[in-house]
Coordinates of C-alpha atoms in Angstrom, one line a residue:
M1 CA 0.0 0.0 0.0
P2 CA 1.6 3.4 -1.0
S3 CA 2.1 5.7 1.9
F4 CA 2.5 9.4 2.3
H5 CA 5.1 10.4 4.9
A6 CA 5.3 14.0 6.2
N7 CA 8.7 15.2 5.4
T8 CA 9.0 18.6 7.1
P9 CA 12.1 20.5 8.3
K10 CA 13.1 20.3 11.9
P11 CA 10.5 22.2 13.9
N12 CA 11.5 25.8 14.9
P13 CA 10.4 26.3 18.5
D14 CA 9.8 30.0 17.8
K15 CA 7.2 29.3 15.0
P16 CA 3.5 28.5 15.5
N17 CA 2.5 24.8 15.2
V18 CA -0.2 23.7 12.8
V19 CA -1.6 20.2 13.6
F20 CA -3.7 18.3 11.1
L21 CA -6.0 15.8 12.8
V22 CA -6.8 12.8 10.6
Y23 CA -8.7 9.5 10.8
D24 CA -9.5 6.6 8.5
G25 CA -11.5 7.7 5.5
I26 CA -10.2 11.2 5.0
V27 CA -10.2 12.8 1.6
L28 CA -6.5 13.1 0.6
L29 CA -7.0 16.5 -1.1
D30 CA -8.7 17.8 2.1
L31 CA -5.3 17.2 3.8
V32 CA -2.6 17.9 1.2
G33 CA -4.1 21.2 -0.1
P34 CA -4.1 23.1 3.3
L35 CA -0.9 21.2 4.4
H36 CA 1.0 22.5 1.3
V37 CA -0.1 26.0 2.1
F38 CA 1.0 25.9 5.7
S39 CA 4.2 23.9 4.9
R40 CA 5.3 26.4 2.3
A41 CA 4.1 29.7 3.8
C42 CA 7.0 32.1 4.4
E43 CA 7.3 35.4 6.1
D44 CA 6.6 38.2 3.5
G45 CA 9.7 39.0 1.6
T46 CA 11.8 36.1 3.0
N47 CA 12.4 32.4 2.4
E48 CA 11.9 31.6 6.1
L49 CA 9.1 29.1 6.7
A50 CA 6.5 30.5 8.9
Y51 CA 4.9 27.4 10.5
N52 CA 5.7 23.9 11.9
T53 CA 3.3 21.3 10.6
Y54 CA 2.3 18.0 12.0
I55 CA -0.1 15.2 11.0
A56 CA -1.7 13.4 14.0
S57 CA -4.3 10.8 14.8
V58 CA -5.6 9.3 17.9
K59 CA -3.4 6.1 17.8
G60 CA -0.8 7.2 15.2
G61 CA 0.5 5.2 12.4
P62 CA -0.9 4.7 8.9
V63 CA -4.3 6.3 8.2
Q64 CA -6.4 5.2 5.2
T65 CA -7.5 7.9 2.8
N66 CA -10.1 7.8 0.0
T67 CA -7.3 6.8 -2.4
I68 CA -4.7 4.0 -2.5
V69 CA -2.3 6.3 -0.6
Q70 CA -2.1 6.0 3.2
V71 CA -1.0 8.8 5.4
D72 CA 1.5 8.4 8.2
S73 CA 0.6 10.1 11.5
T74 CA 1.9 10.8 15.0
P75 CA -0.1 9.6 18.0
L76 CA -1.9 12.6 19.6
T77 CA -0.7 11.5 23.1
E78 CA 2.9 11.6 21.9
L79 CA 2.5 14.9 20.1
C80 CA 0.7 16.7 22.9
D81 CA 2.0 15.1 26.2
A82 CA 3.2 17.4 28.9
S83 CA 6.9 16.4 28.5
R84 CA 6.9 17.5 24.9
G85 CA 4.8 20.6 25.6
L86 CA 3.7 21.2 22.0
K87 CA 1.6 24.3 21.9
I88 CA -0.9 24.2 19.1
D89 CA -1.5 27.4 17.3
T90 CA -3.9 26.1 14.6
L91 CA -5.8 22.8 14.7
V92 CA -7.1 21.6 11.4
I93 CA -9.8 18.8 11.3
V94 CA -9.6 17.1 7.9
G95 CA -12.8 15.9 6.1
G96 CA -13.9 12.8 4.3
D97 CA -16.4 10.0 4.3
G98 CA -14.8 8.7 7.5
A99 CA -16.3 11.7 9.4
N100 CA -19.5 9.8 9.8
A101 CA -17.8 7.2 12.0
A102 CA -15.4 9.8 13.5
E103 CA -18.2 12.0 14.9
I104 CA -19.5 9.2 17.0
N105 CA -16.0 8.2 18.3
G106 CA -16.2 9.5 21.8
E107 CA -12.4 9.5 22.3
L108 CA -11.8 11.4 19.1
V109 CA -14.5 14.0 19.7
A110 CA -13.2 14.5 23.2
Q111 CA -9.7 15.1 21.8
V112 CA -11.0 17.6 19.3
A113 CA -12.8 19.5 22.1
A114 CA -9.7 19.5 24.4
L115 CA -7.2 20.4 21.6
S116 CA -9.4 23.2 20.3
D117 CA -9.7 24.7 23.8
K118 CA -5.9 25.0 23.9
A119 CA -5.4 26.1 20.3
R120 CA -5.5 29.7 19.2
R121 CA -7.5 28.8 16.1
T122 CA -9.5 25.7 15.0
C123 CA -10.4 24.9 11.4
S124 CA -12.3 22.3 9.6
V125 CA -12.1 21.2 6.0
C126 CA -15.3 19.9 4.3
C127 CA -16.9 17.2 6.5
G128 CA -14.5 17.9 9.3
A129 CA -17.2 20.3 10.4
F130 CA -19.2 17.3 11.7
L131 CA -16.5 16.6 14.3
L132 CA -16.4 20.3 15.4
A133 CA -20.2 20.2 15.7
A134 CA -20.1 16.9 17.7
A135 CA -17.6 18.5 20.1
G136 CA -20.1 21.4 20.6
L137 CA -17.7 23.9 19.0
L138 CA -20.2 25.2 16.4
D139 CA -23.2 25.7 18.7
G140 CA -24.7 29.1 17.9
C141 CA -22.2 29.7 15.1
R142 CA -22.4 30.1 11.4
A143 CA -20.7 27.2 9.6
V144 CA -20.3 25.6 6.2
T145 CA -19.3 22.2 4.8
H146 CA -19.5 20.6 1.3
W147 CA -22.8 21.7 -0.2
E148 CA -23.9 18.1 -0.5
D149 CA -23.7 17.7 3.3
C150 CA -25.1 21.0 4.5
T151 CA -28.6 19.6 4.9
L152 CA -27.3 16.6 6.9
L153 CA -25.1 18.8 9.1
A154 CA -28.1 21.1 9.9
A155 CA -30.3 18.1 10.7
R156 CA -27.8 16.4 13.0
F157 CA -26.8 19.6 14.8
P158 CA -29.7 22.0 14.8
R159 CA -27.9 24.5 17.1
V160 CA -25.4 25.1 14.2
N161 CA -26.4 27.9 11.8
V162 CA -25.4 26.1 8.6
E163 CA -24.9 28.1 5.4
V164 CA -24.8 26.5 2.0
D165 CA -23.2 29.1 -0.2
P166 CA -19.8 30.4 1.3
I167 CA -16.5 28.6 0.5
Y168 CA -15.4 29.3 4.1
I169 CA -16.7 31.0 7.2
K170 CA -14.8 32.6 10.1
E171 CA -16.6 32.8 13.5
G172 CA -14.2 34.1 16.1
S173 CA -11.4 31.5 16.4
I174 CA -13.4 28.9 14.5
W175 CA -13.1 28.5 10.7
T176 CA -15.1 26.1 8.6
S177 CA -14.7 25.5 4.9
A178 CA -16.7 23.9 2.1
G179 CA -15.6 20.9 0.0
I180 CA -12.2 19.8 -1.2
T181 CA -10.4 22.8 -2.8
A182 CA -12.1 25.3 -0.4
G183 CA -9.8 24.0 2.3
T184 CA -6.9 25.5 0.3
D185 CA -8.8 28.8 0.0
M186 CA -9.3 28.8 3.8
A187 CA -5.7 28.1 4.5
L188 CA -4.6 30.9 2.2
A189 CA -7.0 33.2 4.1
V190 CA -5.4 32.2 7.4
V191 CA -2.0 32.9 6.0
R192 CA -3.2 36.2 4.8
E193 CA -4.5 37.0 8.3
D194 CA -1.2 35.9 10.0
L195 CA 1.4 37.0 7.5
G196 CA -0.2 39.6 5.3
P197 CA -1.5 39.6 1.6
G198 CA 2.0 39.4 0.1
S199 CA 2.7 36.0 1.6
A200 CA -0.7 34.6 0.7
L201 CA -0.6 35.9 -2.9
S202 CA 2.9 34.5 -3.4
L203 CA 1.6 31.1 -2.3
A204 CA -1.4 31.4 -4.6
R205 CA 0.9 32.1 -7.5
S206 CA 3.0 29.1 -6.7
L207 CA -0.1 26.9 -6.6
V208 CA -1.1 28.4 -10.0
T209 CA -4.3 29.6 -8.3
P210 CA -5.7 32.6 -10.3
M211 CA -6.6 34.5 -7.2
I212 CA -7.4 34.2 -3.5
R213 CA -11.1 33.6 -3.3
S214 CA -13.0 35.5 -0.6
A215 CA -15.1 33.9 2.1
G216 CA -18.2 35.5 0.5
Q217 CA -17.7 33.7 -2.8
S218 CA -20.0 30.9 -3.6
Q219 CA -18.8 27.2 -3.6
F220 CA -20.8 27.0 -6.9
S221 CA -18.7 28.0 -9.9
S222 CA -20.8 29.8 -12.4
D223 CA -18.6 28.5 -15.3
L224 CA -18.9 24.9 -14.0
A225 CA -22.6 25.3 -13.4
R226 CA -23.0 26.4 -17.1
Q227 CA -20.9 23.4 -18.3
T228 CA -22.8 21.0 -16.0
Q229 CA -26.2 22.2 -17.1
D230 CA -25.2 22.3 -20.8
S231 CA -23.5 18.9 -20.6
E232 CA -23.8 18.4 -24.4
G233 CA -22.0 21.6 -25.1
E234 CA -24.7 23.2 -27.2
F235 CA -23.7 26.7 -26.0
A236 CA -20.0 26.1 -25.4
A237 CA -18.9 28.1 -28.5
L238 CA -21.2 30.9 -27.4
H239 CA -19.7 31.0 -23.9
N240 CA -16.2 31.1 -25.3
W241 CA -17.1 34.0 -27.6
L242 CA -18.8 35.9 -24.8
R243 CA -15.7 35.6 -22.6
D244 CA -13.5 36.9 -25.4
N245 CA -15.8 39.8 -26.1
L246 CA -17.0 41.0 -22.7
A247 CA -16.0 44.6 -23.3
Q248 CA -18.5 44.9 -26.2
R249 CA -22.1 45.8 -25.8
I250 CA -23.8 42.5 -26.2
K251 CA -27.6 42.0 -26.6
V252 CA -29.6 38.9 -26.4
S253 CA -30.2 39.2 -30.1
D254 CA -26.5 39.1 -30.7
M255 CA -26.2 35.9 -28.7
A256 CA -29.2 34.5 -30.6
N257 CA -27.5 35.4 -34.0
R258 CA -24.3 33.6 -32.9
C259 CA -26.5 30.4 -32.4
A260 CA -28.5 30.9 -35.6
M261 CA -31.7 31.2 -33.6
S262 CA -34.5 33.7 -33.2
S263 CA -34.2 35.7 -30.0
R264 CA -37.3 34.1 -28.5
N265 CA -36.3 30.5 -29.3
F266 CA -32.7 31.2 -28.1
S267 CA -33.9 32.6 -24.8
R268 CA -36.2 29.8 -24.1
R269 CA -33.7 27.1 -25.1
Y270 CA -30.8 28.7 -23.2
M271 CA -32.9 29.0 -20.0
A272 CA -33.9 25.3 -20.3
K273 CA -30.3 24.2 -20.8
V274 CA -28.3 26.5 -18.6
G275 CA -30.9 27.4 -15.9
L276 CA -30.2 31.1 -16.3
T277 CA -31.5 33.8 -18.6
P278 CA -28.9 34.8 -21.2
A279 CA -28.6 38.3 -19.6
N280 CA -28.0 36.9 -16.1
S281 CA -25.4 34.4 -17.4
L282 CA -23.6 37.2 -19.2
E283 CA -23.6 39.4 -16.0
K284 CA -22.1 36.6 -14.0
M285 CA -19.3 36.2 -16.6
R286 CA -18.6 39.9 -16.3
I287 CA -18.5 39.8 -12.5
E288 CA -16.0 36.9 -12.6
A289 CA -13.8 38.8 -15.1
A290 CA -14.0 42.0 -13.0
K291 CA -13.1 40.1 -9.8
N292 CA -9.9 38.8 -11.4
L293 CA -8.9 42.3 -12.7
L294 CA -9.6 43.9 -9.3
V295 CA -7.2 41.5 -7.6
E296 CA -4.6 40.9 -10.2
T297 CA -4.2 44.4 -11.7
D298 CA -4.0 48.1 -10.6
H299 CA -6.6 49.2 -13.2
G300 CA -9.0 51.8 -11.9
I301 CA -12.6 50.9 -11.1
K302 CA -13.7 52.8 -14.2
I303 CA -11.3 50.9 -16.5
V304 CA -12.3 47.5 -15.0
A305 CA -16.0 48.3 -15.5
S306 CA -15.3 49.3 -19.2
Q307 CA -13.1 46.2 -19.9
C308 CA -15.7 43.9 -18.5
G309 CA -18.6 45.5 -20.4
F310 CA -20.6 47.1 -17.6
G311 CA -20.4 50.4 -19.3
D312 CA -19.9 52.5 -16.1
Q313 CA -18.9 52.1 -12.5
E314 CA -22.4 52.4 -11.1
K315 CA -23.7 49.5 -13.1
M316 CA -20.8 47.3 -12.0
R317 CA -21.3 48.4 -8.4
R318 CA -25.0 47.4 -8.5
A319 CA -24.1 44.0 -10.1
F320 CA -21.5 43.3 -7.3
H321 CA -24.0 44.1 -4.6
R322 CA -26.6 41.8 -6.2
H323 CA -24.3 38.9 -6.5
L324 CA -21.5 39.4 -3.9
R325 CA -23.1 41.8 -1.4
T326 CA -20.1 44.0 -1.6
S327 CA -18.8 46.8 -3.7
P328 CA -15.9 46.6 -6.3
S329 CA -13.7 48.9 -4.2
S330 CA -14.4 46.9 -1.0
Y331 CA -13.7 43.6 -2.8
R332 CA -10.3 45.0 -4.1
S333 CA -9.3 46.4 -0.7
S334 CA -9.9 42.9 0.9
F335 CA -8.0 40.9 -1.7
H336 CA -5.6 43.0 -3.7
E337 CA -1.9 42.9 -2.7
N338 CA -1.0 46.4 -1.6

């Protein structure tokens, strides 16, 4: 059985410790995405690693993942006993199908509660939120998990205010994130909070991530939603043309002509296939393009609005408030590297 062994530099006693708590049945990507972020994060402008990272489980040893790869882990008792005196800065509960069994494991849930009480920050990736909820750490808090499991989380733990849309939520010292890659977004946000935007954006570039997604962004990708709905690709060529021509003034009749349809038939067929009106779909494309420009460039708001086809700043501002509940300038100030 292939195994993954943590191969980290010798711990620096002056650096904060990040402990990843695993159990049989974790999703490997739920672990390795955030682990890579914390393992490679450096102080801004330096090559000095900012965190010590550890992988731990209740008993230690190999832990089965959702792949053929096993993960080696340190026993929690060895990692956190009094003689070693490891002080946990950030505790990360990894998600996976094994969370169903883990949340009813009294020993594990008790460890989660005890470790979280001593940690400065506690995070969950995907279904790891079920362990936080079982430990009572999410009572009265907003929380998120993978969208497929939000209903189940709310049903099992009614004192948790479960939200379906966000990719991650911060409630005081507790962070929860949505499925799979959202754990990496959350880890980047934690690094940004600890080390500043420069360090986080440098990591995002090394991960070939186009931008640092905000907590308020949806776990539902508009591009992926269009592709999923239009699984036969009937409007794929149209969508490619729209993305290449966002700066132009585009009417529904223009889209219909590209598809060799009447405007009425096009609108009806597009809505049936994609689940959005053509105008709404185009606006979402423009917002996605504008978000990227706001984060990745120094273009003024007026130029961004023009390049993305909004026409003027006010129309872009209204679109941002409708879809993101924030303004373009606020969005930039939160996620643009200064």
